[in-house]
């Protein structure tokens, strides 16, 4: 949700900022901008839309700024004010001497704006951020010290922020600070980098300092000073980032999403290595610190997550309750944090997040931690803010996911939930040995089953083309695959903008059935097992209302041919593992529909990969 970068050193800054922003484009792509310190002034360049537009704006100005060695940059996901050039960051004060880039939300911006307007400041944008530039500039006019001005200003600001600020009168200085938003400082030789996330700096340095809330850092090419809230200097803790620079490539695929869908067999193989050797060996989860005693003392598990991770959590509930006999609640983090939530030291709280930075989930985790719960984090980013809060960690190891629509991280989260549930069941002794062995054996076969589906993707493409020109789409399922229906619908909504909804199949007759007619596609997730016959009946009910029926099934039952207009077949799989197999065709349907409609598959409108505002 917005990305910020900064650099102070000896190298030309423009490319460093643009490369950094390119790595952060997953955080938003509504607009972008940079501010460059020149010999006499600070020059600001901005553009609406994707970063490529900013590069176009900069081209004619290249000669003016190529020698500059200090600057800040921003990529925006709009919260306050439309995605226009005027609302793009960096924001300046009236004299143009101070510039600010910001990630987060200034909650008391209206009050601050009124006060600053009364003092004579003229606002040009509708953003909350512009209050920060005027506020810091007005304090600076009195104290004549940028660090001090930021320290005073941040005491007046309410909300979440990562800020990077420079002033024309302090030619070799960046001041950065944060509260409830990610920010790290890259440490180089005679240079410092600032970024919302590691990919923006890893090409330049592996040494970094994660700023903690309310610290203010002052950076010059050869010095770094970090002060805490009481303005006491503290010793910086420099960490070595466990990252290698990776050149992100589509490897010949048209979109990152398609490439990431194809990576899923290997993602599962990678996760299982070292954790599940054979069907007879116990599950190994080295960073999970739950033993027989802690599990015995648990009376419930609470899983919190957002979006796709929430759907993985819903399946997690199903399997943990089934394997481990512990009651599990699942809740959207954004709901969890604004009510009286009852958790204590007898509750295991599991946070699920691809990015490990989602603001709502992070807040929920911190609340539960303060109440004494054991915090277990399932994340694709073991270096994230959530991972740093964890008592136990399950890294999902999906690799970098570029496409905003989550695919391989979802399959990785599901795989991790199976491992975790089996791990706890083994400790608690709640599963028969034969069931454990059979399930593990089937898990080891999952990569091949996904490969079989991918080998027949043309059939799914045909299905997608047939139904692409529809306004609405309904997905139905029951039991363990109800979240599969929700996730299938979310994928389609996100990248094609078709109004898609997932329903428990049994709920159709309680209202949604009123929408059905000959224009409405209804996709039934019809996997063999405990609810197969029930979904079949619900599909008959939909067929009787003339809906356009599609089946996603592992059944070869001949009677399906009369009921469904299109049948997508997947390999045989036990019901308990079917959500992994069933999801692959649904990802492909969403992908091929969006691609057929000419949508921006990897960067759908209005979205960002990492949502760091509540
Ligand atoms: O990084 P997280 O898993 O915490 O992100 C949660 C959601 O924002 C995310 O899953 C979102 O729904 C994706 N766009 C799904 O494709």
Coordinates of C-alpha atoms and ligand atoms in Angstrom, one line a residue:
X1 CA 0.0 0.0 0.0
X2 CA 2.2 2.8 -1.3
X3 CA 5.9 2.3 -1.5
X4 CA 8.6 4.8 -0.5
X5 CA 12.3 4.9 -1.4
X6 CA 15.1 7.3 -0.6
X7 CA 18.8 7.6 -1.2
X8 CA 21.7 9.7 0.1
X9 CA 25.2 9.0 -1.0
X10 CA 27.6 9.6 -3.9
X11 CA 25.9 7.8 -6.8
X12 CA 23.5 9.2 -9.3
X13 CA 20.2 8.9 -7.6
X14 CA 17.5 8.8 -10.3
X15 CA 18.0 5.2 -11.4
X16 CA 18.4 4.1 -7.9
X17 CA 15.0 5.6 -7.1
X18 CA 13.3 4.3 -10.2
X19 CA 14.6 0.8 -9.9
X20 CA 13.5 0.8 -6.2
X21 CA 10.0 2.0 -7.2
X22 CA 9.8 -0.7 -9.9
X23 CA 10.5 -3.3 -7.2
X24 CA 7.7 -1.8 -5.0
X25 CA 5.1 -1.5 -7.8
X26 CA 3.3 -4.4 -6.2
X27 CA 2.4 -2.0 -3.4
X28 CA 0.4 0.3 -5.7
X29 CA 0.4 1.7 -9.2
X30 CA -2.1 4.7 -9.1
X31 CA 0.7 7.3 -9.6
X32 CA 4.4 7.8 -8.8
X33 CA 6.8 10.6 -8.2
X34 CA 10.4 11.5 -7.2
X35 CA 12.0 14.5 -5.7
X36 CA 15.7 15.2 -6.5
X37 CA 18.1 17.5 -4.7
X38 CA 20.0 19.6 -7.2
X39 CA 22.7 22.2 -6.5
X40 CA 20.2 24.9 -5.7
X41 CA 16.7 23.4 -5.4
X42 CA 14.5 20.4 -4.9
X43 CA 12.9 19.3 -8.2
X44 CA 9.8 17.2 -8.1
X45 CA 8.5 15.0 -11.0
X46 CA 5.2 13.1 -10.9
X47 CA 3.0 11.1 -13.2
X48 CA -0.5 9.5 -13.0
X49 CA -0.7 5.7 -13.5
X50 CA 2.1 3.3 -13.8
X51 CA 5.8 3.9 -13.3
X52 CA 6.4 3.9 -17.0
X53 CA 4.6 7.2 -17.2
X54 CA 7.0 8.8 -14.7
X55 CA 10.0 7.5 -16.8
X56 CA 8.4 9.4 -19.8
X57 CA 8.1 12.6 -17.7
X58 CA 11.7 12.3 -16.6
X59 CA 13.2 11.7 -20.1
X60 CA 13.3 15.3 -21.3
X61 CA 14.7 16.4 -17.9
X62 CA 17.5 13.8 -17.7
X63 CA 20.4 16.3 -18.1
X64 CA 19.2 18.4 -15.2
X65 CA 19.2 15.7 -12.7
X66 CA 21.7 13.0 -13.7
X67 CA 24.4 14.3 -11.4
X68 CA 22.1 14.4 -8.3
X69 CA 23.0 12.1 -5.4
X70 CA 20.1 12.5 -3.0
X71 CA 16.4 12.0 -3.5
X72 CA 13.1 10.4 -2.4
X73 CA 10.4 8.5 -4.4
X74 CA 6.9 7.2 -4.0
X75 CA 4.5 4.8 -5.7
X76 CA 0.9 5.4 -4.7
X77 CA -2.2 3.3 -3.9
X78 CA -4.7 6.1 -3.4
X79 CA -6.5 6.4 0.0
X80 CA -7.3 10.1 0.3
X81 CA -7.9 11.9 -3.1
X82 CA -8.2 10.5 -6.6
X83 CA -5.1 9.1 -8.4
X84 CA -4.1 12.3 -10.1
X85 CA -0.8 14.1 -10.6
X86 CA -1.8 16.7 -8.0
X87 CA -2.4 14.0 -5.4
X88 CA 0.8 12.1 -6.3
X89 CA 3.7 12.2 -3.9
X90 CA 6.2 13.8 -3.1
X91 CA 4.3 16.6 -1.4
X92 CA 5.9 19.9 -0.8
X93 CA 5.3 22.9 1.5
X94 CA 4.3 26.3 0.1
X95 CA 7.9 27.5 -0.4
X96 CA 8.9 24.2 -2.1
X97 CA 11.9 23.7 0.2
X98 CA 10.6 20.6 2.0
X99 CA 9.4 17.4 0.4
X100 CA 7.7 14.3 1.9
X101 CA 6.9 10.8 0.8
X102 CA 4.4 8.9 3.0
X103 CA 3.0 5.4 3.3
X104 CA 0.0 5.1 5.7
X105 CA -2.9 7.2 6.8
X106 CA -2.8 10.4 8.8
X107 CA -6.0 10.0 10.8
X108 CA -6.2 13.6 12.2
X109 CA -5.4 15.2 8.9
X110 CA -8.6 17.3 8.8
X111 CA -7.9 18.9 12.1
X112 CA -4.2 19.5 11.2
X113 CA -5.2 20.9 7.8
X114 CA -7.6 23.4 9.4
X115 CA -4.9 24.6 11.8
X116 CA -2.3 24.9 9.1
X117 CA -4.7 26.7 6.7
X118 CA -5.5 29.1 9.5
X119 CA -1.7 29.8 9.8
X120 CA -1.7 30.6 6.1
X121 CA -0.7 27.3 4.4
X122 CA -2.3 26.8 1.0
X123 CA -3.1 23.1 0.2
X124 CA -3.0 21.9 -3.4
X125 CA -4.0 18.3 -3.0
X126 CA -6.8 16.3 -1.3
X127 CA -4.3 14.0 0.4
X128 CA -3.7 13.4 4.1
X129 CA 0.0 13.5 3.4
X130 CA 0.2 17.2 2.4
X131 CA -0.5 18.1 6.0
X132 CA 2.8 16.5 7.0
X133 CA 4.8 18.6 4.5
X134 CA 3.2 21.9 5.8
X135 CA 3.4 20.8 9.4
X136 CA 7.1 19.8 9.3
X137 CA 7.9 22.9 7.2
X138 CA 6.2 25.3 9.6
X139 CA 8.0 23.7 12.6
X140 CA 11.3 23.8 10.7
X141 CA 10.8 27.6 10.1
X142 CA 11.2 27.9 13.9
X143 CA 13.7 25.2 14.9
X144 CA 15.8 25.2 11.8
X145 CA 16.7 21.6 12.2
X146 CA 15.0 18.9 10.1
X147 CA 15.3 16.0 12.6
X148 CA 13.9 18.2 15.4
X149 CA 11.1 19.4 13.2
X150 CA 10.1 15.8 12.4
X151 CA 10.3 14.8 16.0
X152 CA 8.0 17.6 17.1
X153 CA 5.6 17.0 14.1
X154 CA 5.2 13.3 14.6
X155 CA 4.0 13.9 18.2
X156 CA 1.1 15.8 16.7
X157 CA 0.3 13.2 14.0
X158 CA -2.2 10.4 14.7
X159 CA -2.4 7.3 12.5
X160 CA 0.1 5.2 10.6
X161 CA 3.0 6.4 8.6
X162 CA 6.4 5.7 7.1
X163 CA 7.9 9.0 6.1
X164 CA 11.0 10.1 4.2
X165 CA 11.7 13.8 4.2
X166 CA 14.3 16.2 2.9
X167 CA 14.8 20.0 3.0
X168 CA 16.6 22.2 0.6
X169 CA 18.5 23.9 3.4
X170 CA 20.0 20.6 4.6
X171 CA 21.6 19.4 1.3
X172 CA 22.9 16.0 2.4
X173 CA 20.3 14.8 4.8
X174 CA 17.3 12.5 4.8
X175 CA 15.1 12.1 7.8
X176 CA 13.0 9.0 8.2
X177 CA 10.5 7.8 10.7
X178 CA 7.7 5.2 11.0
X179 CA 4.7 4.1 13.1
X180 CA 2.7 1.0 12.2
X181 CA 4.0 1.0 8.6
X182 CA 7.1 -0.9 7.2
X183 CA 10.4 0.9 6.7
X184 CA 14.0 -0.2 6.5
X185 CA 17.3 1.5 6.0
X186 CA 19.9 -0.1 3.7
X187 CA 23.5 0.4 4.8
X188 CA 26.1 0.9 2.1
X189 CA 29.6 2.3 1.9
X190 CA 29.2 6.1 2.2
X191 CA 25.5 5.8 1.3
X192 CA 22.2 4.9 2.8
X193 CA 19.0 3.6 1.2
X194 CA 15.4 3.9 2.5
X195 CA 12.6 1.6 1.4
X196 CA 9.3 0.1 2.3
X197 CA 10.5 -3.3 1.5
X198 CA 13.7 -5.4 0.8
X199 CA 13.4 -5.8 -3.0
X200 CA 13.9 -2.1 -3.4
X201 CA 17.4 -2.2 -1.9
X202 CA 18.7 -5.7 -2.1
X203 CA 20.5 -5.1 -5.4
X204 CA 22.6 -2.5 -3.6
X205 CA 23.2 -3.9 -0.1
X206 CA 22.4 -6.9 2.1
X207 CA 22.9 -4.9 5.4
X208 CA 19.8 -3.2 6.7
X209 CA 18.2 -1.7 9.8
X210 CA 14.5 -2.3 10.5
X211 CA 13.4 1.0 12.1
X212 CA 10.9 0.4 15.0
X213 CA 7.9 2.5 15.7
X214 CA 8.5 6.2 16.6
X215 CA 12.2 6.1 16.0
X216 CA 13.6 8.9 13.9
X217 CA 16.7 8.3 11.8
X218 CA 18.9 11.0 10.3
X219 CA 21.0 9.9 7.3
X220 CA 23.8 11.6 5.6
X221 CA 26.3 9.9 3.2
X222 CA 28.7 9.1 6.1
X223 CA 26.5 9.2 9.2
X224 CA 23.5 7.6 10.7
X225 CA 21.8 8.6 13.9
X226 CA 18.7 6.9 15.3
X227 CA 16.8 8.4 18.2
X228 CA 13.9 6.9 20.1
X229 CA 10.6 8.6 21.1
X230 CA 12.4 10.3 24.1
X231 CA 15.0 11.6 21.6
X232 CA 17.7 9.5 23.1
X233 CA 20.3 8.2 20.6
X234 CA 20.2 4.4 20.3
X235 CA 22.6 1.9 18.9
X236 CA 21.5 0.8 15.4
X237 CA 20.9 -3.0 15.0
X238 CA 22.3 -3.9 11.5
X239 CA 20.9 -7.2 10.2
X240 CA 22.1 -9.2 7.2
X241 CA 19.1 -9.7 4.9
X242 CA 18.6 -13.4 4.1
X243 CA 17.9 -12.5 0.5
X244 CA 19.6 -12.7 -2.9
X245 CA 18.8 -10.2 -5.7
X246 CA 16.5 -12.0 -8.1
X247 CA 15.8 -10.9 -11.6
X248 CA 12.0 -11.2 -11.9
X249 CA 11.2 -12.7 -15.2
X250 CA 8.0 -14.1 -16.8
X251 CA 10.1 -17.0 -18.2
X252 CA 8.2 -16.8 -21.5
X253 CA 4.7 -16.8 -20.0
X254 CA 2.5 -13.9 -21.0
X255 CA 1.8 -12.9 -17.4
X256 CA 3.4 -13.5 -14.0
X257 CA 0.1 -14.9 -12.9
X258 CA 0.2 -17.7 -15.5
X259 CA 3.9 -18.4 -14.6
X260 CA 3.0 -18.5 -10.9
X261 CA 0.1 -20.9 -11.5
X262 CA 2.6 -23.2 -13.3
X263 CA 5.1 -23.0 -10.5
X264 CA 2.7 -24.6 -8.0
X265 CA 3.8 -28.3 -8.4
X266 CA 7.4 -27.1 -7.5
X267 CA 6.1 -24.9 -4.7
X268 CA 4.6 -27.9 -3.0
X269 CA 7.7 -30.0 -3.6
X270 CA 9.9 -27.3 -2.0
X271 CA 7.6 -27.0 1.0
X272 CA 7.5 -30.7 1.6
X273 CA 11.3 -31.1 1.4
X274 CA 12.6 -31.5 5.0
X275 CA 9.1 -31.4 6.5
X276 CA 7.5 -34.5 5.0
X277 CA 10.0 -37.2 3.9
X278 CA 7.9 -40.3 3.5
X279 CA 4.4 -41.4 4.3
X280 CA 5.8 -43.0 7.5
X281 CA 8.0 -40.3 8.8
X282 CA 6.7 -37.6 11.3
X283 CA 6.2 -34.1 10.2
X284 CA 9.1 -31.8 10.9
X285 CA 8.3 -28.1 11.6
X286 CA 11.4 -26.7 13.2
X287 CA 10.1 -23.2 14.0
X288 CA 6.9 -24.4 15.6
X289 CA 7.3 -24.3 19.3
X290 CA 4.1 -26.2 20.3
X291 CA 4.6 -29.3 22.5
X292 CA 2.3 -31.8 24.1
X293 CA 2.0 -29.6 27.2
X294 CA 1.1 -26.4 25.3
X295 CA -1.3 -28.2 23.1
X296 CA -3.0 -29.8 26.1
X297 CA -3.5 -26.4 27.6
X298 CA -5.1 -24.9 24.5
X299 CA -8.9 -24.7 24.5
X300 CA -9.3 -23.0 21.1
X301 CA -7.5 -21.8 18.0
X302 CA -8.3 -18.4 16.4
X303 CA -7.2 -17.9 12.8
X304 CA -7.1 -14.4 11.4
X305 CA -6.3 -13.3 7.9
X306 CA -7.6 -11.2 4.9
X307 CA -8.6 -11.9 1.3
X308 CA -7.1 -15.1 -0.2
X309 CA -5.3 -15.8 3.1
X310 CA -8.7 -15.8 4.8
X311 CA -9.9 -18.5 2.4
X312 CA -6.8 -20.6 3.2
X313 CA -7.6 -20.0 6.9
X314 CA -11.2 -21.3 6.4
X315 CA -9.8 -24.6 5.0
X316 CA -7.3 -24.6 7.8
X317 CA -10.2 -24.6 10.3
X318 CA -11.8 -27.5 8.6
X319 CA -8.7 -29.7 8.6
X320 CA -7.4 -28.7 12.1
X321 CA -10.8 -29.5 13.6
X322 CA -10.9 -32.7 11.7
X323 CA -7.4 -33.9 12.5
X324 CA -6.7 -32.4 15.9
X325 CA -10.2 -32.1 17.6
X326 CA -9.5 -28.5 18.7
X327 CA -12.3 -25.9 18.1
X328 CA -11.1 -23.3 15.6
X329 CA -12.6 -19.9 14.8
X330 CA -11.7 -18.0 11.6
X331 CA -12.2 -14.3 11.3
X332 CA -11.3 -11.5 8.9
X333 CA -8.6 -9.5 10.7
X334 CA -10.4 -6.2 9.9
X335 CA -13.4 -7.4 11.9
X336 CA -11.4 -9.0 14.7
X337 CA -9.7 -5.9 15.8
X338 CA -12.7 -3.7 16.4
X339 CA -14.6 -5.8 18.9
X340 CA -14.1 -7.3 22.3
X341 CA -12.2 -10.4 21.3
X342 CA -11.8 -13.1 23.9
X343 CA -8.4 -14.7 23.6
X344 CA -5.9 -15.5 26.3
X345 CA -2.9 -17.8 27.1
X346 CA -5.1 -20.8 26.4
X347 CA -5.7 -19.6 22.8
X348 CA -3.4 -20.3 19.9
X349 CA -3.7 -17.4 17.5
X350 CA -2.7 -18.1 13.9
X351 CA -2.1 -15.2 11.5
X352 CA -2.0 -16.1 7.8
X353 CA -0.5 -13.6 5.4
X354 CA 1.4 -13.8 2.1
X355 CA 3.1 -10.5 2.7
X356 CA 3.4 -10.6 6.5
X357 CA 2.7 -6.9 6.4
X358 CA -1.1 -6.6 6.0
X359 CA -2.1 -3.9 8.5
X360 CA -5.3 -5.4 9.8
X361 CA -3.7 -8.8 10.4
X362 CA -0.7 -7.3 12.0
X363 CA -2.8 -5.2 14.4
X364 CA -4.9 -8.3 15.3
X365 CA -1.7 -10.3 16.0
X366 CA -0.4 -7.6 18.3
X367 CA -3.6 -7.4 20.2
X368 CA -3.7 -11.2 20.8
X369 CA 0.0 -11.2 21.7
X370 CA -0.7 -8.6 24.4
X371 CA -3.4 -10.9 25.8
X372 CA -0.8 -13.6 26.2
X373 CA -1.8 -15.9 23.4
X374 CA 0.8 -18.0 21.6
X375 CA 1.2 -16.4 18.1
X376 CA 1.8 -18.7 15.1
X377 CA 2.4 -17.0 11.8
X378 CA 2.0 -18.7 8.4
X379 CA 3.7 -16.4 5.9
X380 CA 5.6 -16.2 2.6
X381 CA 7.9 -13.5 4.2
X382 CA 9.8 -14.9 7.1
X383 CA 11.5 -11.4 7.4
X384 CA 8.2 -9.6 7.7
X385 CA 6.7 -7.6 10.6
X386 CA 4.3 -10.4 11.4
X387 CA 7.1 -13.0 11.5
X388 CA 8.9 -10.7 14.0
X389 CA 5.9 -11.0 16.3
X390 CA 5.7 -14.8 16.1
X391 CA 6.3 -17.3 18.8
X392 CA 6.1 -20.0 16.1
X393 CA 6.6 -19.7 12.4
X394 CA 5.6 -21.7 9.4
X395 CA 7.3 -20.2 6.4
X396 CA 5.4 -21.1 3.3
X397 CA 8.3 -20.8 0.8
X398 CA 6.3 -20.0 -2.3
X399 CA 9.0 -17.6 -3.6
X400 CA 8.3 -14.1 -4.7
X401 CA 4.8 -13.7 -6.0
X402 CA 4.6 -10.8 -8.4
X403 CA 1.0 -11.0 -9.7
X404 CA -1.3 -9.1 -7.4
X405 CA -3.8 -12.0 -7.5
X406 CA -2.5 -14.6 -5.2
X407 CA -2.2 -18.1 -6.6
X408 CA 1.0 -20.0 -5.6
X409 CA 1.0 -18.4 -2.1
X410 CA -2.5 -19.7 -1.6
X411 CA -1.6 -23.3 -2.5
X412 CA 1.6 -22.9 -0.3
X413 CA -0.6 -21.7 2.6
X414 CA -2.9 -24.7 2.2
X415 CA 0.0 -27.1 2.1
X416 CA 1.4 -25.5 5.2
X417 CA -1.9 -25.8 7.0
X418 CA -2.0 -29.6 6.2
X419 CA 1.5 -29.9 7.6
X420 CA 0.6 -28.0 10.7
X421 CA -2.6 -29.9 11.3
X422 CA -0.8 -33.2 10.9
X423 CA 2.0 -32.1 13.1
X424 CA -0.4 -31.2 15.9
X425 CA -2.4 -34.4 15.4
X426 CA 0.8 -36.4 15.7
X427 CA 1.6 -34.7 19.0
X428 CA -1.9 -35.0 20.3
X429 CA -2.4 -38.5 19.0
X430 CA -5.8 -37.6 17.5
X431 CA -5.4 -39.5 14.2
X432 CA -5.2 -43.2 13.5
X433 CA -1.8 -44.2 12.2
X434 CA -3.3 -45.6 9.0
X435 CA -5.1 -42.3 8.3
X436 CA -1.9 -40.3 8.9
X437 CA 0.1 -42.6 6.6
X438 CA -2.5 -42.5 3.8
X439 CA -2.9 -38.7 3.9
X440 CA 0.9 -38.2 3.8
X441 CA 1.2 -40.5 0.9
X442 CA -1.4 -38.6 -1.0
X443 CA 0.2 -35.3 -0.1
X444 CA 3.4 -36.5 -1.7
X445 CA 1.5 -37.1 -4.9
X446 CA -0.1 -33.6 -5.1
X447 CA 2.6 -32.1 -7.4
X448 CA 2.0 -34.7 -10.1
X449 CA -1.7 -34.2 -9.9
X450 CA -1.4 -30.5 -10.4
X451 CA 0.9 -31.2 -13.4
X452 CA -1.8 -33.4 -14.9
X453 CA -4.2 -30.5 -14.7
X454 CA -1.8 -28.0 -16.2
X455 CA -1.1 -30.4 -19.0
X456 CA -4.8 -30.1 -20.0
X457 CA -5.1 -26.3 -19.6
X458 CA -6.4 -25.8 -23.1
X459 CA -9.7 -27.4 -22.1
X460 CA -10.0 -24.9 -19.2
X461 CA -9.2 -22.1 -21.7
X462 CA -12.0 -23.3 -23.9
X463 CA -14.4 -23.2 -20.9
X464 CA -13.1 -19.7 -20.0
X465 CA -13.8 -18.4 -23.5
X466 CA -17.3 -19.8 -23.5
X467 CA -18.3 -18.0 -20.4
X468 CA -16.1 -14.8 -20.6
X469 CA -18.8 -12.5 -21.8
X470 CA -20.9 -12.7 -18.7
X471 CA -21.8 -10.0 -16.2
X472 CA -22.1 -12.3 -13.2
X473 CA -20.8 -15.7 -12.1
X474 CA -21.8 -18.0 -9.3
X475 CA -19.6 -20.7 -7.7
X476 CA -21.1 -23.2 -5.4
X477 CA -19.6 -25.9 -3.1
X478 CA -20.1 -27.4 0.3
X479 CA -17.9 -28.6 3.2
X480 CA -14.2 -28.3 2.8
X481 CA -14.5 -26.8 -0.6
X482 CA -16.9 -23.9 0.3
X483 CA -13.8 -21.7 0.7
X484 CA -12.6 -23.0 -2.7
X485 CA -15.8 -21.5 -4.2
X486 CA -15.1 -18.2 -2.4
X487 CA -11.5 -18.1 -3.6
X488 CA -12.5 -19.0 -7.2
X489 CA -15.0 -16.1 -7.2
X490 CA -12.4 -13.8 -5.7
X491 CA -9.9 -14.6 -8.4
X492 CA -12.4 -13.9 -11.1
X493 CA -13.6 -10.6 -9.5
X494 CA -10.0 -9.4 -9.0
X495 CA -8.7 -9.7 -12.5
X496 CA -11.8 -9.7 -14.8
X497 CA -14.1 -7.3 -12.8
X498 CA -16.9 -9.8 -13.3
X499 CA -19.4 -9.9 -10.4
X500 CA -18.5 -13.3 -9.1
X501 CA -19.8 -14.8 -5.8
X502 CA -19.2 -18.0 -4.0
X503 CA -22.0 -19.6 -2.0
X504 CA -22.4 -22.7 0.2
X505 CA -24.4 -24.8 -2.3
X506 CA -27.1 -25.4 0.3
X507 CA -27.6 -21.7 0.7
X508 CA -28.5 -21.2 -2.9
X509 CA -32.2 -21.9 -2.3
X510 CA -32.3 -19.4 0.6
X511 CA -32.1 -16.4 -1.7
X512 CA -29.4 -16.4 -4.4
X513 CA -31.5 -18.8 -6.5
X514 CA -33.7 -15.9 -7.4
X515 CA -30.9 -14.5 -9.6
X516 CA -30.7 -17.6 -11.8
X517 CA -31.8 -17.6 -15.4
X518 CA -30.4 -18.7 -18.7
X519 CA -27.7 -16.0 -18.6
X520 CA -26.1 -17.0 -15.3
X521 CA -23.1 -19.4 -15.2
X522 CA -23.1 -21.6 -12.1
X523 CA -19.9 -23.5 -11.4
X524 CA -20.3 -26.5 -9.0
X525 CA -17.2 -27.7 -7.2
X526 CA -18.2 -31.3 -7.1
X527 CA -15.5 -33.4 -5.5
X528 CA -16.2 -36.9 -4.5
X529 CA -16.8 -37.4 -0.8
X530 CA -19.2 -36.7 2.0
X531 CA -21.2 -33.9 0.3
X532 CA -21.0 -35.0 -3.3
X533 CA -24.7 -36.1 -3.6
X534 CA -25.9 -33.0 -1.8
X535 CA -24.1 -30.6 -4.2
X536 CA -25.4 -32.7 -7.1
X537 CA -29.0 -32.0 -5.8
X538 CA -28.2 -28.3 -5.5
X539 CA -26.9 -28.3 -9.0
X540 CA -30.1 -29.9 -10.2
X541 CA -32.0 -27.1 -8.5
X542 CA -29.9 -24.5 -10.4
X543 CA -30.3 -26.4 -13.7
X544 CA -34.1 -26.4 -13.2
X545 CA -33.9 -22.5 -13.2
X546 CA -32.1 -22.7 -16.6
X547 CA -28.6 -21.6 -15.3
X548 CA -25.6 -22.4 -17.5
X549 CA -24.1 -25.3 -15.5
X550 CA -20.4 -26.0 -15.2
X551 CA -18.9 -28.8 -13.1
X552 CA -15.4 -29.0 -11.6
X553 CA -15.2 -32.6 -10.6
X554 CA -13.1 -35.7 -10.0
X555 CA -16.1 -37.9 -10.7
X556 CA -16.6 -39.9 -13.9
X557 CA -20.3 -40.4 -13.2
X558 CA -22.2 -40.5 -16.5
X559 CA -25.2 -38.7 -15.1
X560 CA -23.2 -35.5 -14.9
X561 CA -23.2 -35.2 -18.8
X562 CA -26.9 -34.4 -18.8
X563 CA -26.8 -32.0 -15.9
X564 CA -23.8 -29.9 -16.9
X565 CA -23.0 -27.9 -20.1
X566 CA -19.3 -28.1 -19.5
X567 CA -17.3 -30.5 -17.3
X568 CA -13.7 -29.8 -16.1
X569 CA -12.2 -33.1 -14.8
X570 CA -9.4 -33.2 -12.3
X571 CA -7.5 -36.3 -11.0
X572 CA -8.7 -38.6 -8.3
X573 CA -7.9 -37.2 -4.8
X574 CA -9.1 -37.8 -1.3
X575 CA -11.8 -35.3 -0.2
X576 CA -9.6 -33.9 2.5
X577 CA -6.9 -32.8 0.0
X578 CA -9.3 -31.8 -2.7
X579 CA -9.1 -28.0 -2.1
X580 CA -5.6 -28.0 -3.5
X581 CA -6.4 -29.9 -6.7
X582 CA -9.8 -28.1 -7.2
X583 CA -8.2 -24.6 -7.0
X584 CA -5.9 -25.0 -10.0
X585 CA -8.7 -25.0 -12.7
X586 CA -10.4 -22.1 -10.9
X587 CA -7.2 -20.0 -11.1
X588 CA -6.9 -20.9 -14.8
X589 CA -10.5 -20.0 -15.5
X590 CA -10.1 -16.6 -13.9
X591 CA -6.8 -16.1 -15.7
X592 CA -8.1 -17.0 -19.2
X593 CA -11.3 -15.0 -18.8
X594 CA -9.3 -11.9 -17.8
X595 CA -6.7 -12.5 -20.6
X596 CA -9.5 -13.0 -23.1
X597 CA -11.2 -9.7 -22.0
X598 CA -7.8 -7.9 -22.4
X599 CA -7.6 -6.9 -18.7
X600 CA -4.4 -6.0 -16.9
X601 CA -4.0 -9.4 -15.3
X602 CA -0.9 -8.8 -13.1
X603 CA -1.9 -5.4 -11.9
X604 CA -5.6 -5.2 -11.8
X605 CA -7.2 -1.8 -11.2
X606 CA -7.6 -0.4 -7.7
X607 CA -5.6 -3.2 -6.0
X608 CA -2.2 -3.5 -4.3
X609 CA -0.4 -6.7 -3.3
X610 CA 0.4 -5.6 0.2
X611 CA -2.3 -3.7 2.1
X612 CA -0.6 -1.8 4.8
X613 CA -3.4 0.5 5.8
X614 CA -6.4 -0.6 8.0
Ligands
LIG1 O1 -0.4 -10.5 2.2 P1 -1.7 -11.0 2.7 O2 -1.9 -12.4 2.4 O3 -2.0 -10.7 4.2 O4 -2.8 -10.2 1.9 C1 -4.2 -10.4 2.1 C2 -5.0 -9.9 0.9 O5 -4.8 -8.6 0.7 C3 -4.7 -10.7 -0.4 O6 -4.9 -12.1 -0.2 C4 -5.6 -10.2 -1.5 O7 -6.9 -10.6 -1.3 C5 -5.1 -10.7 -2.8 N1 -5.2 -9.7 -3.8 C6 -5.7 -12.0 -3.3 O8 -5.5 -12.3 -4.6

